[in-house]
């Protein structure tokens, strides 16, 4: 009933694959209300993270996350780079030295990570950003936990909440990031960052479903 | 996609290799992390100037590294902000002991990356200041958005701040010059065609043969509105109106008029645009004391123009006229 | 047709009006007949330099009028040679008593019009010489054709002859410099897209999305051959091969490498082209002692590049480095 | 049986109309093997000539032709400008002071005019230029005259010969002018200058058919 170091590595690897698969999809979403790079940036970043996996084989979860964050920070660029960099760096802080994570550990790590993203980007719920997928996911995790759900059930709820958050962004007018320049014209399009956040959290639920 | 490139993933690296081969007397190029810096960096006792941003806007910023302008520039991937590690290394490379100014364009990504880099550089004991340029009047309701984008005024800020640094001014004095440009510069752009991002391979937006996009950004972001294609003079009026109605200055003031090509628009069309823009300035009693016409902030191969007005006082005139010697801008040397 | 213009018939006039408004300190514009001339013309005792040709190639030639380069330029209609009356009036305007050199690109129309103008000017007692630039190696069998076209070397000739005239050399000495450039310059160009002539409104030629035209002229004339689009490095090889195999010089020689944008190709792509061209020079033992990169001879909005190599001796280096102050080219002043 | 001053003015007017009508056609021909300006240049030139007609109302044929030539010279540009300028200037020399032209006068004028074009452009028959339409037209005039044909018949033969000369250019490889840069690729296209020359001579035959 916990996430091992190897599970974490698996998650990162699966995430890299999923972002590669969704590269053009994310580019298309970003082209509509941004600058058509989100998919390429995330793919480049996770490709670089993949190159770091060998040296992480025997490291603790904190180190894995921190290395992931640092690598994203120096390879993704754009808004996604500092935000996702921060996300993983914060996860790393909260899981420093750990070789596995319980549901509670994961809640603590993800909550801190999402707070880090909010601190860095200063986006509020409803601003049409990745925060709209990330925050509900943390809330769903907490609720599932207090309802006594299992780790894998909680992860499913969390991914589901992220997906709903992502879909909810469609009608909204963006208030942060590049899409905000569009004003009303940003309505009707799904936010690319919320989409990549959902994909990452769905990858966690899928990879860790037997944990 | 018709581009003069090899592998879309190699566009930035190969462009930098071209710059390194072409201008070894002026600049050096560091790879991994990528940045372009003055061949004689760091200049002892001089304030260092760093800018950066996504690639695809050449000559900005790498083409403006050299005497009298930037000390270094960090190129990101095409249209993506560079990363903090690039900025940190570049900042260290150009710090001549008088501190470093980061000239940042107002995009969420650029700001966050530059902020992180500044924190890291400060932690290493370098005196870093940052000024964010946000001159694009196409962005309305800027209180409810990420604010105005940074566009044309950025190049002008790099020129005059570069001169100020060269003249031995202190970091806070150079910051003051930059803040003046930030306050006195206003821009607006339009696109006749979309750009095509190399790693995407198709145009960022579809613009029918008889339509144009007004208020477009320099990354192919959609603009204020899409409308029927108009004659050049009407387009210039549509660009100048929001600029002039937003200007913090008045009839009788001196201005620099900058007509910028977006990459796919040839000089003959820029001069047709300039003609009308100059006439509109005159109608409003603005004295065009300097001008600047050419593809200085491009958006890859996008066809279109942007117009920037900057109020000029005596000091800005002196700084503008100061010699400059960079791959993309040169006079007096 | 998507262009930043008003009436297609007014393109040249309005561009000239833009030039006149933008650069009154450097040039004046005469209308009917149309020509651009140095604000301080005639310069007493200095050889006068006149060039001209169809419009649509800006900054060539009007953008190169000023200190250290041309004394006047005659713009024709888009892609059409100007007429003898323009050339005659311009020649008279810039004659400072030391004679006038006509720098002519080798096109039947240009030659015939310049010949008629020279005859008329001579009849009025002005000492006129003409040099015809014909550097385009894309034209094969030139014995059976109108000869090679004049392209990239023309700008280089204007720069160095302008310096020679400024240094007080005599008409025959300036002619010698021009003939040296004519002999030592070689060019070849290619197009990714056709240009669209304003008064025509549709592209001059259809180039499918996956094809390019090698050896194209600067007027959208079809080239040597049409072929599948290739990576930039291969294209540069295809341009450099005929240039280098035609070069009247050898390993160890110094050269100027000029990578020109055709109007629709942005700087980022020009540097990718420059990178490979420079490497090929090195492979052949040619020392690139100077370079020149940018849209200096455009073909309206055509996407594409041309490459020019010019052998440089000590004198050409001195003349190249001499200050120049024109709307389109400036250094040292 | 002669061409009056007014007939000459009519011819120029008709020519202007025909070149205007054929502007895009000539542009298309020039786009194929040249630079897409021949139609625009000729139209601009003859438009300018039309502006001179009022001041020519009471002038002799020589003056009319010379003014036409000078105007074309300073408004057409390109290769067409000096060539057609020369054509009309030479016609003007040979008809100086005349108020009407006989067939013989016209032969003398056109022959001198075409010789002027050849002198200026140095094109030979078969080089795929306007000379391929102009020269046969002169020969046809001469032959018709020596066969005792009437003026209007001779003009018809002459236009017919120009048309055949024009059509003959199609398969040829150009040896002069901008089209020559194309080498073999110029074959298969009709020469624009030969086409405008035919149009001008056909206009003469049409306008002067009752002379
Ligand atoms: N201030 C912000 N806070 C949180 N997320 C943001 C913020 N600004 C932008 N984003 C997210 O970043 C995404 C865009 O990322 P990306 O395309 O990589 O960066 P850029 O906009 O610099 O090109 C948006 O879809 C949005 O979800
Ligand atoms: N040397 C020459 N002698 C005679 N006619 C020529 C010559 N060169 C070109 N021409 C004619 O000129 C025509 C092209 O004229 P135009 O398009 O006006 O000039 P340009 O080629 O300068 O654009 C050609 O079709 C051809 O008939
Ligand atoms: Mg983006
Ligand atoms: Mg971006
Ligand atoms: Mg022409
Ligand atoms: Mg032509």
Short mmCIF file of C-alpha atoms and ligand atoms in Angstrom, two decimals, chain A residues 30 35 37-38, ligand 3:
data_model
loop_
_atom_site.label_atom_id
_atom_site.label_comp_id
_atom_site.label_asym_id
_atom_site.label_seq_id
_atom_site.Cartn_x
_atom_site.Cartn_y
_atom_site.Cartn_z
CA UNK A 30 -1.14 25.96 -27.15
CA UNK A 35 2.44 30.13 -28.85
CA UNK A 37 5.33 25.31 -27.84
CA UNK A 38 3.95 23.64 -24.71
MG1 LIG E 3 3.44 28.11 -24.88
#
